[in-house]
Coordinates of C-alpha atoms in Angstrom, one line a residue:
M1 CA 33.9 -30.8 30.7
G2 CA 31.3 -31.6 28.0
N3 CA 28.9 -28.9 29.2
Y4 CA 31.8 -26.5 29.0
R5 CA 32.4 -27.4 25.4
V6 CA 28.8 -26.8 24.5
C7 CA 28.9 -23.2 26.0
V8 CA 32.1 -22.5 24.0
C9 CA 30.4 -23.7 20.9
F10 CA 27.4 -21.4 21.5
S11 CA 29.4 -18.3 22.2
R12 CA 31.6 -19.0 19.1
K13 CA 28.7 -19.7 16.9
F14 CA 26.4 -16.8 17.8
K15 CA 29.0 -14.2 17.7
V16 CA 28.0 -11.3 15.5
T17 CA 30.9 -10.1 13.3
E18 CA 30.7 -6.8 11.7
A19 CA 31.0 -7.1 8.0
E20 CA 33.4 -4.6 6.3
P21 CA 32.1 -2.1 3.8
P22 CA 31.5 -3.5 0.4
T23 CA 34.1 -2.8 -2.5
D24 CA 31.8 -0.3 -4.1
V25 CA 31.5 1.7 -0.9
K26 CA 35.4 1.6 -0.5
E27 CA 35.9 2.7 -4.2
A28 CA 33.4 5.5 -3.6
F29 CA 35.1 6.7 -0.6
K30 CA 38.5 6.5 -2.2
K31 CA 37.3 8.3 -5.4
Y32 CA 35.4 11.2 -3.7
G33 CA 37.7 11.4 -0.7
D34 CA 40.7 11.9 -3.3
G35 CA 42.5 8.9 -2.2
G36 CA 42.8 10.1 1.4
N37 CA 41.4 8.5 4.6
Q38 CA 38.9 11.2 5.2
M39 CA 36.0 12.7 3.4
T40 CA 35.2 16.4 4.0
A41 CA 31.6 17.9 3.6
E42 CA 32.5 19.3 0.2
Q43 CA 33.7 15.9 -1.0
L44 CA 30.6 14.2 0.5
L45 CA 28.4 16.9 -1.4
K46 CA 30.1 15.9 -4.7
F47 CA 29.2 12.2 -4.0
L48 CA 25.7 13.0 -3.0
I49 CA 25.1 15.0 -6.3
E50 CA 27.0 12.8 -8.7
V51 CA 26.1 9.2 -7.3
Q52 CA 22.9 9.6 -5.2
G53 CA 21.3 12.1 -7.6
E54 CA 20.7 14.8 -4.7
T55 CA 21.2 17.7 -7.0
Q56 CA 19.4 20.2 -4.7
L57 CA 21.8 19.8 -1.7
T58 CA 24.2 22.6 -0.6
V59 CA 27.4 22.4 1.3
A60 CA 25.6 23.4 4.5
D61 CA 23.4 20.2 4.1
A62 CA 26.4 18.0 3.6
D63 CA 28.0 19.5 6.6
A64 CA 25.0 18.9 8.8
V65 CA 25.2 15.2 7.5
V66 CA 28.9 14.9 8.6
R67 CA 28.1 16.5 12.1
Q68 CA 25.1 14.3 12.7
I69 CA 27.2 11.0 11.9
L70 CA 30.0 12.0 13.9
Q71 CA 28.0 13.0 16.8
K72 CA 26.1 9.7 16.6
R73 CA 29.2 7.5 16.1
H74 CA 31.6 9.3 18.5
P75 CA 29.5 11.0 21.1
I76 CA 31.9 11.0 23.9
T77 CA 35.2 11.8 22.1
K78 CA 35.2 15.3 21.0
L79 CA 36.6 14.8 17.5
A80 CA 39.0 17.5 16.3
R81 CA 38.3 16.4 12.7
Q82 CA 35.0 17.4 10.9
A83 CA 35.4 14.6 8.2
L84 CA 34.3 11.1 7.8
A85 CA 36.5 8.1 8.0
L86 CA 35.5 5.1 5.8
D87 CA 33.5 3.5 8.6
D88 CA 31.6 6.6 9.3
F89 CA 30.8 7.0 5.5
H90 CA 29.7 3.3 5.4
H91 CA 27.5 3.9 8.5
Y92 CA 25.8 6.9 6.8
L93 CA 25.1 4.8 3.6
F94 CA 23.6 2.0 5.7
S95 CA 21.5 4.2 7.9
A96 CA 17.8 3.9 7.0
D97 CA 17.0 7.3 8.7
L98 CA 19.8 9.3 7.0
N99 CA 19.8 7.6 3.6
P100 CA 16.5 6.1 2.7
P101 CA 15.6 4.8 -0.9
V102 CA 12.8 7.2 -1.3
N103 CA 11.8 10.8 -0.6
S104 CA 9.5 11.4 2.4
K105 CA 7.9 14.7 1.1
V106 CA 4.8 15.1 -1.0
D107 CA 6.1 15.9 -4.5
H108 CA 3.4 15.3 -6.8
D109 CA 1.1 17.8 -8.2
M110 CA -1.9 17.9 -5.8
N111 CA -4.0 20.3 -7.8
A112 CA -5.6 18.0 -10.4
P113 CA -9.2 16.6 -10.1
L114 CA -9.5 13.7 -7.5
S115 CA -10.0 11.3 -10.3
H116 CA -6.4 11.8 -11.5
Y117 CA -5.0 9.9 -8.5
F118 CA -4.7 6.5 -7.0
I119 CA -6.2 6.6 -3.6
F120 CA -5.2 4.4 -0.6
T121 CA -8.6 2.6 0.0
G122 CA -10.0 0.2 2.6
H123 CA -12.5 -2.5 2.2
N124 CA -14.9 -3.3 5.2
S125 CA -12.8 -0.9 7.1
Y126 CA -14.6 -1.8 10.5
L127 CA -13.7 -5.5 10.6
T128 CA -11.2 -6.7 13.1
G129 CA -10.5 -10.1 11.4
N130 CA -12.4 -12.4 9.0
Q131 CA -15.5 -11.3 7.0
L132 CA -17.9 -13.6 8.6
T133 CA -17.4 -13.8 12.4
S134 CA -15.1 -11.1 13.5
D135 CA -16.0 -8.1 15.5
C136 CA -16.9 -4.8 14.0
S137 CA -15.0 -1.9 15.7
D138 CA -13.6 1.6 15.3
V139 CA -10.1 0.2 16.0
P140 CA -9.2 -1.1 12.7
I141 CA -10.5 2.3 11.2
I142 CA -8.2 4.3 13.4
K143 CA -5.3 2.0 12.5
A144 CA -6.0 2.4 8.8
L145 CA -6.2 6.2 9.0
K146 CA -2.9 6.3 11.0
K147 CA -1.3 4.3 8.1
G148 CA -2.6 6.9 5.7
V149 CA -5.7 5.1 4.3
R150 CA -7.9 7.8 2.7
V151 CA -11.0 5.8 1.9
I152 CA -13.1 4.2 4.7
E153 CA -15.9 1.9 3.9
L154 CA -18.8 1.5 6.3
D155 CA -21.8 -0.9 5.7
I156 CA -24.7 0.7 7.6
W157 CA -27.8 -1.2 8.9
P158 CA -30.7 -0.5 11.2
N159 CA -30.2 -1.8 14.7
S160 CA -32.6 -4.5 16.0
D161 CA -35.1 -1.7 17.3
K162 CA -35.0 0.0 14.0
D163 CA -34.3 3.4 15.8
D164 CA -30.4 3.7 15.4
V165 CA -27.7 2.9 12.8
H166 CA -25.2 0.1 13.2
V167 CA -22.1 -0.9 11.2
L168 CA -21.7 -4.5 10.5
H169 CA -21.1 -6.9 7.5
G170 CA -24.6 -7.7 6.5
R171 CA -26.1 -11.2 6.7
T172 CA -23.0 -12.4 8.7
V173 CA -22.6 -13.1 12.4
T174 CA -20.1 -10.1 12.9
T175 CA -20.9 -8.2 16.0
P176 CA -21.9 -4.6 15.2
V177 CA -20.5 -1.2 16.2
E178 CA -22.5 2.0 16.4
L179 CA -22.0 4.2 13.4
I180 CA -21.7 7.3 15.6
R181 CA -18.7 5.8 17.3
C182 CA -17.1 5.1 14.0
L183 CA -17.8 8.7 12.8
K184 CA -16.3 10.2 15.8
S185 CA -13.1 8.1 15.5
I186 CA -12.9 9.1 11.8
K187 CA -13.0 12.8 12.9
E188 CA -10.3 12.4 15.5
H189 CA -7.9 10.5 13.4
A190 CA -8.7 11.4 9.8
F191 CA -5.7 13.7 9.3
S192 CA -3.2 12.0 11.7
A193 CA -1.0 10.8 8.8
S194 CA -2.1 13.0 6.0
P195 CA -3.8 16.4 5.5
Y196 CA -5.5 15.2 2.3
P197 CA -9.3 14.3 2.2
V198 CA -11.0 11.2 3.6
V199 CA -13.6 9.7 1.6
I200 CA -16.3 7.6 3.5
T201 CA -18.0 5.2 1.1
L202 CA -21.3 4.1 2.6
E203 CA -23.0 0.9 1.8
D204 CA -26.5 1.8 2.8
H205 CA -29.3 -0.6 3.9
L206 CA -31.4 2.1 5.7
T207 CA -35.0 3.3 5.7
P208 CA -35.6 7.0 4.8
D209 CA -36.0 8.1 8.4
L210 CA -32.6 6.5 9.3
Q211 CA -31.0 8.1 6.4
A212 CA -32.2 11.4 7.7
K213 CA -30.7 10.4 11.0
V214 CA -27.3 9.7 9.3
A215 CA -27.4 12.9 7.7
Q216 CA -27.9 14.6 11.0
M217 CA -25.0 12.6 12.5
L218 CA -22.7 13.4 9.7
T219 CA -23.5 17.2 9.9
E220 CA -23.2 17.3 13.7
T221 CA -20.0 15.3 13.9
F222 CA -17.9 16.8 11.0
G223 CA -19.5 20.2 10.8
E224 CA -17.3 22.4 8.6
M225 CA -15.1 19.5 7.6
L226 CA -17.8 17.9 5.7
F227 CA -17.5 18.8 2.0
V228 CA -21.0 19.4 0.7
P229 CA -21.4 19.9 -3.1
E230 CA -23.1 23.1 -4.2
S231 CA -25.2 21.5 -6.8
D232 CA -27.0 18.2 -7.0
S233 CA -23.8 16.5 -8.4
L234 CA -20.2 17.3 -9.2
N235 CA -19.4 17.8 -12.9
E236 CA -15.7 17.7 -12.0
C237 CA -14.0 16.5 -9.0
P238 CA -12.2 19.1 -6.9
S239 CA -8.5 18.5 -6.2
P240 CA -6.8 16.8 -3.2
E241 CA -5.3 20.3 -2.5
E242 CA -8.7 22.1 -2.4
L243 CA -10.2 19.4 -0.2
K244 CA -7.5 19.3 2.4
H245 CA -8.7 18.5 5.8
R246 CA -12.2 17.7 4.3
I247 CA -14.5 14.7 4.7
I248 CA -16.3 13.4 1.5
I249 CA -19.2 11.1 1.5
S250 CA -19.8 8.7 -1.4
T251 CA -22.8 6.4 -1.7
K252 CA -25.8 5.7 -4.0
P253 CA -28.4 8.5 -3.7
P254 CA -31.5 7.2 -1.9
K255 CA -33.8 6.7 -4.8
E256 CA -31.4 4.2 -6.3
Y257 CA -31.8 1.7 -3.4
L258 CA -34.1 -1.0 -2.9
E259 CA -35.0 -2.2 0.6
A260 CA -32.4 -4.5 1.6
S261 CA -33.6 -7.1 -0.7
A262 CA -33.4 -10.7 0.3
S263 CA -33.3 -11.9 -3.3
V264 CA -29.8 -11.0 -3.8
C265 CA -28.6 -11.9 -0.5
K266 CA -27.1 -15.4 -0.5
D267 CA -26.8 -16.0 3.3
R268 CA -23.2 -16.1 4.0
R269 CA -23.6 -17.4 7.5
N270 CA -24.3 -21.0 6.0
S271 CA -21.5 -20.9 3.8
S272 CA -18.9 -23.5 4.9
Q273 CA -16.7 -23.0 1.9
R274 CA -13.4 -21.8 3.1
S275 CA -11.3 -19.8 0.7
K276 CA -7.6 -20.9 0.9
D277 CA -6.4 -17.7 -0.4
S278 CA -3.3 -17.0 1.7
E279 CA -3.6 -19.8 4.3
D280 CA -1.2 -22.2 2.5
D281 CA 1.8 -19.8 2.9
V282 CA 2.5 -17.7 5.8
W283 CA 3.5 -14.6 3.7
G284 CA 0.5 -15.1 1.1
S285 CA 0.6 -16.4 -2.4
E286 CA 2.6 -14.9 -5.2
P287 CA 0.9 -11.9 -6.6
S288 CA 1.2 -13.5 -10.1
S289 CA -1.1 -16.3 -9.0
L290 CA -3.7 -13.9 -7.6
T291 CA -6.0 -13.9 -10.4
A292 CA -9.8 -14.2 -9.7
A293 CA -11.5 -17.4 -10.5
Q294 CA -14.2 -16.3 -12.9
E295 CA -16.6 -19.1 -12.0
E296 CA -16.6 -18.2 -8.3
N297 CA -19.7 -16.5 -6.8
E298 CA -19.6 -12.8 -7.0
K299 CA -20.0 -10.8 -3.8
S300 CA -23.7 -10.6 -3.2
D301 CA -24.1 -7.3 -1.3
S302 CA -25.3 -4.0 -2.0
D303 CA -22.1 -3.1 -3.8
K304 CA -23.9 -5.0 -6.7
S305 CA -25.4 -2.1 -8.5
Y306 CA -29.3 -2.3 -8.1
E307 CA -31.4 -1.3 -10.8
D308 CA -33.7 1.7 -10.0
D309 CA -37.3 0.5 -9.7
D310 CA -40.6 2.2 -9.3
D311 CA -41.2 1.2 -5.6
A312 CA -38.0 3.0 -4.7
T313 CA -38.5 6.4 -6.4
H314 CA -40.9 7.8 -3.6
R315 CA -38.1 7.4 -1.1
G316 CA -36.0 10.0 -2.9
H317 CA -38.0 12.9 -1.3
V318 CA -37.8 11.7 2.2
A319 CA -34.0 11.7 2.6
S320 CA -33.2 14.9 0.8
A321 CA -30.9 16.1 3.6
Y322 CA -29.0 12.8 3.3
K323 CA -28.8 13.1 -0.6
R324 CA -27.5 16.6 -0.4
L325 CA -24.4 15.4 1.5
I326 CA -23.3 12.8 -1.1
A327 CA -20.6 14.4 -3.0
I328 CA -19.6 11.3 -5.2
H329 CA -22.7 9.5 -6.4
A330 CA -22.3 5.8 -6.8
G331 CA -24.4 3.3 -8.8
K332 CA -24.8 2.4 -12.4
P333 CA -27.6 2.9 -14.9
K334 CA -29.6 0.0 -16.3
G335 CA -28.1 -1.8 -19.3
G336 CA -24.9 -3.5 -18.2
L337 CA -21.3 -2.6 -18.4
K338 CA -21.4 -0.9 -21.8
E339 CA -24.0 1.6 -20.4
A340 CA -22.1 1.9 -17.1
L341 CA -18.8 3.1 -18.8
K342 CA -20.7 5.8 -20.7
I343 CA -19.3 9.2 -19.8
D344 CA -21.6 12.0 -18.8
P345 CA -19.9 15.3 -19.5
D346 CA -22.0 17.1 -16.7
K347 CA -21.7 14.4 -14.0
V348 CA -18.8 12.6 -12.2
R349 CA -19.9 9.3 -10.7
R350 CA -18.4 6.2 -8.9
L351 CA -18.7 2.8 -10.4
S352 CA -18.1 -0.4 -8.2
L353 CA -16.8 -3.6 -9.6
S354 CA -15.7 -6.8 -7.9
E355 CA -12.2 -8.1 -8.7
Q356 CA -13.7 -10.7 -11.1
A357 CA -16.1 -8.2 -12.8
L358 CA -13.0 -6.1 -13.5
E359 CA -11.1 -8.9 -15.0
K360 CA -14.0 -9.9 -17.1
A361 CA -14.6 -6.4 -18.2
A362 CA -10.9 -5.8 -18.9
E363 CA -10.9 -8.6 -21.4
S364 CA -13.3 -6.8 -23.9
H365 CA -13.6 -3.2 -22.5
G366 CA -10.0 -2.3 -21.3
T367 CA -9.7 1.1 -23.3
E368 CA -13.3 2.2 -22.3
I369 CA -12.5 1.5 -18.6
V370 CA -9.3 3.7 -19.0
R371 CA -11.4 6.5 -20.5
F372 CA -14.0 6.1 -17.9
T373 CA -11.5 6.5 -15.1
Q374 CA -9.9 9.6 -16.6
R375 CA -12.9 11.6 -15.3
N376 CA -14.9 9.2 -13.2
I377 CA -14.2 7.2 -10.1
L378 CA -13.8 3.4 -10.3
R379 CA -13.7 1.3 -7.1
V380 CA -12.7 -2.3 -7.3
Y381 CA -13.4 -4.6 -4.1
P382 CA -12.5 -8.2 -3.2
K383 CA -14.7 -11.0 -4.3
G384 CA -17.2 -12.2 -1.7
T385 CA -15.5 -15.6 -1.1
R386 CA -12.4 -14.0 0.5
F387 CA -13.8 -14.9 3.9
N388 CA -10.4 -14.8 5.5
S389 CA -9.9 -11.2 4.6
S390 CA -7.1 -11.9 1.9
N391 CA -6.6 -9.7 -0.9
Y392 CA -6.3 -9.8 -4.8
K393 CA -3.7 -8.4 -7.2
P394 CA -3.9 -4.6 -7.2
L395 CA -2.3 -4.0 -10.6
I396 CA -5.1 -4.9 -12.7
G397 CA -7.1 -2.0 -11.2
W398 CA -4.3 0.4 -11.4
M399 CA -3.4 -0.6 -15.1
H400 CA -6.9 0.5 -16.0
G401 CA -6.7 3.7 -14.0
A402 CA -9.0 2.6 -11.1
Q403 CA -8.7 5.2 -8.3
M404 CA -10.0 3.1 -5.5
V405 CA -8.6 -0.5 -5.3
A406 CA -10.2 -1.5 -2.1
F407 CA -8.2 -3.8 0.2
N408 CA -8.8 -5.6 3.4
M409 CA -6.1 -3.8 5.4
Q410 CA -6.1 -6.7 8.0
G411 CA -5.5 -9.3 5.3
Y412 CA -1.7 -9.5 5.6
G413 CA 0.4 -11.0 2.8
R414 CA 2.0 -10.3 -0.5
A415 CA -1.0 -8.4 -2.1
L416 CA -1.2 -6.0 0.8
W417 CA 2.7 -5.4 0.8
L418 CA 2.2 -4.3 -2.9
M419 CA -0.6 -1.8 -1.8
H420 CA 1.7 -0.6 1.1
G421 CA 4.5 -0.2 -1.6
M422 CA 2.3 1.9 -4.0
F423 CA 1.4 4.4 -1.2
R424 CA 4.9 4.9 0.0
A425 CA 5.0 7.2 -3.0
N426 CA 4.4 10.9 -2.7
G427 CA 5.5 11.1 0.9
G428 CA 2.9 8.4 2.1
C429 CA 0.0 11.0 1.8
G430 CA -2.5 8.4 0.5
Y431 CA -2.8 10.1 -2.9
V432 CA -0.7 9.1 -5.8
K433 CA -0.9 11.0 -9.1
K434 CA -1.7 8.6 -11.9
P435 CA 1.0 8.3 -14.7
D436 CA 0.3 10.7 -17.6
F437 CA -0.3 7.8 -20.1
L438 CA -3.5 6.9 -18.2
L439 CA -4.8 10.5 -18.3
S440 CA -3.9 11.6 -21.8
V441 CA -5.9 11.3 -25.0
G442 CA -4.2 11.0 -28.3
P443 CA -4.7 13.0 -31.5
N444 CA -7.3 10.4 -32.7
N445 CA -9.0 10.3 -29.4
E446 CA -7.2 7.0 -28.5
V447 CA -6.2 6.2 -24.9
F448 CA -3.8 3.9 -23.2
D449 CA -4.5 0.2 -24.1
P450 CA -3.6 -2.0 -21.2
K451 CA -3.5 -5.0 -23.5
A452 CA -0.9 -3.5 -26.0
K453 CA 2.6 -5.0 -26.2
L454 CA 4.9 -2.3 -25.4
P455 CA 8.7 -1.9 -25.8
V456 CA 11.1 -1.7 -22.9
T457 CA 11.6 2.0 -21.9
K458 CA 13.8 1.9 -18.8
T459 CA 15.9 -0.6 -17.3
L460 CA 16.6 -0.9 -13.5
K461 CA 19.8 -2.4 -12.3
V462 CA 19.6 -3.4 -8.5
K463 CA 22.7 -4.5 -6.5
V464 CA 22.1 -6.3 -3.1
Y465 CA 25.3 -5.6 -1.1
M466 CA 24.4 -6.8 2.4
G467 CA 22.0 -7.0 5.3
D468 CA 22.3 -6.2 8.9
G469 CA 20.2 -5.7 12.1
W470 CA 18.4 -9.0 12.6
H471 CA 20.6 -9.8 15.6
L472 CA 19.0 -6.7 17.2
D473 CA 15.4 -7.3 16.2
F474 CA 15.3 -11.2 16.9
K475 CA 16.4 -13.5 19.6
Q476 CA 19.6 -15.5 18.9
T477 CA 17.6 -18.7 18.4
H478 CA 14.7 -17.3 16.4
F479 CA 15.9 -18.6 13.1
D480 CA 18.2 -21.7 14.1
L481 CA 18.6 -23.1 17.5
Y482 CA 22.2 -23.9 17.3
S483 CA 23.8 -21.6 14.6
P484 CA 23.4 -18.1 13.0
P485 CA 20.8 -17.7 10.1
D486 CA 21.3 -18.5 6.4
F487 CA 19.7 -15.6 4.8
Y488 CA 18.9 -15.1 1.1
T489 CA 17.1 -12.2 -0.6
R490 CA 14.4 -12.3 -3.3
V491 CA 14.3 -9.2 -5.4
G492 CA 12.0 -8.5 -8.4
I493 CA 9.2 -6.6 -10.1
A494 CA 5.5 -6.3 -9.6
G495 CA 3.8 -4.4 -12.4
V496 CA 2.1 -5.0 -15.7
P497 CA 2.3 -8.7 -16.7
A498 CA 5.4 -8.2 -19.0
D499 CA 7.4 -6.7 -16.3
E500 CA 6.7 -9.1 -13.6
I501 CA 9.6 -11.3 -12.4
M502 CA 11.4 -12.6 -9.2
K503 CA 15.0 -13.3 -8.8
K504 CA 17.0 -14.4 -5.7
T505 CA 20.5 -14.2 -4.3
K506 CA 22.6 -17.2 -3.1
T507 CA 22.0 -18.3 0.6
K508 CA 24.7 -17.1 2.8
E509 CA 25.2 -19.6 5.6
D510 CA 25.8 -18.8 9.5
K511 CA 25.9 -15.0 9.0
W512 CA 23.9 -12.5 11.2
T513 CA 25.3 -9.9 8.7
P514 CA 25.2 -11.7 5.3
V515 CA 27.2 -10.2 2.3
W516 CA 25.7 -11.2 -1.2
D517 CA 27.1 -8.6 -3.5
E518 CA 24.8 -9.7 -6.4
E519 CA 23.4 -7.5 -9.1
F520 CA 20.1 -8.0 -11.0
T521 CA 18.8 -6.3 -14.0
F522 CA 15.0 -5.5 -14.7
P523 CA 13.9 -4.4 -18.2
L524 CA 10.6 -2.4 -17.8
T525 CA 7.8 -1.7 -20.4
V526 CA 5.7 0.4 -17.9
P527 CA 8.2 1.6 -15.2
E528 CA 5.6 4.1 -13.9
L529 CA 3.4 1.1 -12.5
A530 CA 6.4 -1.0 -11.4
L531 CA 6.9 -1.8 -7.7
L532 CA 10.3 -3.2 -6.8
R533 CA 9.7 -6.2 -4.4
I534 CA 12.2 -7.2 -1.8
E535 CA 12.0 -10.2 0.5
V536 CA 14.5 -11.8 2.8
H537 CA 14.0 -15.4 4.0
E538 CA 16.1 -17.8 6.0
Y539 CA 16.8 -21.1 4.5
D540 CA 15.6 -24.1 6.4
M541 CA 16.6 -27.5 5.2
S542 CA 13.9 -29.4 7.0
E543 CA 10.8 -27.2 6.8
K544 CA 9.4 -24.1 5.4
D545 CA 11.8 -21.2 5.0
D546 CA 11.4 -18.5 7.7
F547 CA 10.4 -15.0 6.9
A548 CA 12.9 -12.5 7.8
G549 CA 11.5 -9.1 6.3
Q550 CA 10.0 -7.5 3.4
T551 CA 9.3 -4.1 1.6
C552 CA 8.0 -2.9 -1.8
I553 CA 9.1 0.3 -3.3
P554 CA 7.7 2.2 -6.2
V555 CA 10.3 2.1 -9.0
S556 CA 9.2 5.7 -10.0
E557 CA 10.3 6.9 -6.6
L558 CA 13.6 5.1 -6.1
K559 CA 16.6 7.5 -5.6
P560 CA 19.6 6.3 -7.6
G561 CA 22.8 5.4 -5.7
I562 CA 23.7 3.4 -2.7
H563 CA 20.8 3.4 0.0
A564 CA 19.7 1.6 3.2
V565 CA 16.5 -0.2 2.6
P566 CA 14.5 -0.6 5.9
L567 CA 12.6 -4.0 6.2
C568 CA 9.1 -4.5 7.5
N569 CA 7.3 -7.5 9.2
R570 CA 4.4 -9.3 7.6
K571 CA 1.9 -6.7 8.9
G572 CA 4.0 -3.9 7.0
E573 CA 5.4 -2.3 10.2
I574 CA 9.1 -1.3 10.0
Y575 CA 11.6 -3.3 11.9
N576 CA 13.9 -1.3 14.3
S577 CA 17.1 -2.4 12.7
A578 CA 16.8 -5.1 9.9
R579 CA 17.8 -3.5 6.7
L580 CA 19.6 -4.0 3.4
L581 CA 22.3 -2.0 1.7
M582 CA 21.5 -1.8 -2.0
R583 CA 22.4 0.2 -5.2
F584 CA 19.8 1.3 -7.7
E585 CA 20.7 2.5 -11.2
F586 CA 18.6 3.4 -14.2
I587 CA 20.0 2.6 -17.7

């Protein structure tokens, strides 16, 4: 008899009861359905225009939505009615496919110079795991391209016989992969997620004869796809539109290299120091705490700009075929940062700074960096001690106009979620037009000052109604062995420091379909750079709370009204069913 009781207890406890539509949904149905118990396509259209801001839709579009929902929800019964009942309307609003919070189309102007865009950028794109001992492979490169990453970084070294080129993380024990294999995979997958250009940034440690070999590999592999500048260097970047389906090479021209100089190479193999970055928390540390410790060692690889030296100049002549293929020249002139940020009206170049170097530079040269990035490319990369492939806070780069904020795409955690969030904008094509304030010059030649205290220009109101779908994506016992989960939602803003905040809902106990119905208000000083952060956790009394989903959405792309927000796992892959019903309103 005792056993029987336990079974009853289980079946009772785990039963998933469908939550009824929130009050706001019922009221919208009543208002737009003119108080009746059905909503026609014309009435739905009025709701879509007035509440959801879908001003471009027609009756035909609304009619198609009605038919789609009825077909999906009542496939067997051939309904005589061509109108939605309340539950159908609720189902529509709560459908991540039919009613997502952002547009899936490319809708930014793609005809401006490349330097006017934030670009989805990878760091050490060939590593399968940590920075010291993981394998090098073309698999992470393919994965990144399929996710829409547009900048792939390859470190190229001579193989042991000095007659071929390998890709590996120098001075570590990562196992190499052949360069040609990486190039072929880039060619095959470059445009699977986006037609816009792929930039390959090369960190080059080669001899002139191997550089010539690389030039041959690039030309033979990519052929017509390879963008080759007409003159020695670009005086303005072409636009993403002009460069559709093209491959662009960016590295330092040969004469600016020294032979892989041991003097700057602190051998990382011997480093036993472990960086704790995101190990202490399964979903990574809070972005607000991701500031680079200034005193940590800078990354000591060839991304540090070498000064030209006399020994190196003769090498320039040998690899001219290679040099000709470099569209965006990297490197910095002698004389430190002040000199590096000088703008040459006849030449576009790329400057690379580590995350700490950028933080340091931002303290005293913030506006010069913004001015530099209006025309030139700035790449920011993770500090060398992030051995576990964690990431830093991307916003400091974006605030200063940095186009290439380079991330370890395998370094899952909150920082990477922000990166995924930013590049959900503009149809996920990997290029996001920078806000006008980062590109404009005032009447007195002034540019945006990232340090300036700014007034609130927009307020976002977010209502978290309810969540559903976990019972389909997870086992019954995933969160709790004996009862349904206790979910709460964290919702907040990542953006400029003045806008950053996180808030949370109450915990709803023992509910697979929690209903919170809570509203939050976020005043924003720079809404153009704000990302809405959403995380769902399951409260656990005895140990760490369980992770139950996350997403980040660019505030500038949010559609007003009531929408279904699909949630992702820690790697940023969308769950099949887990989602939230939320409302967004700008005041």
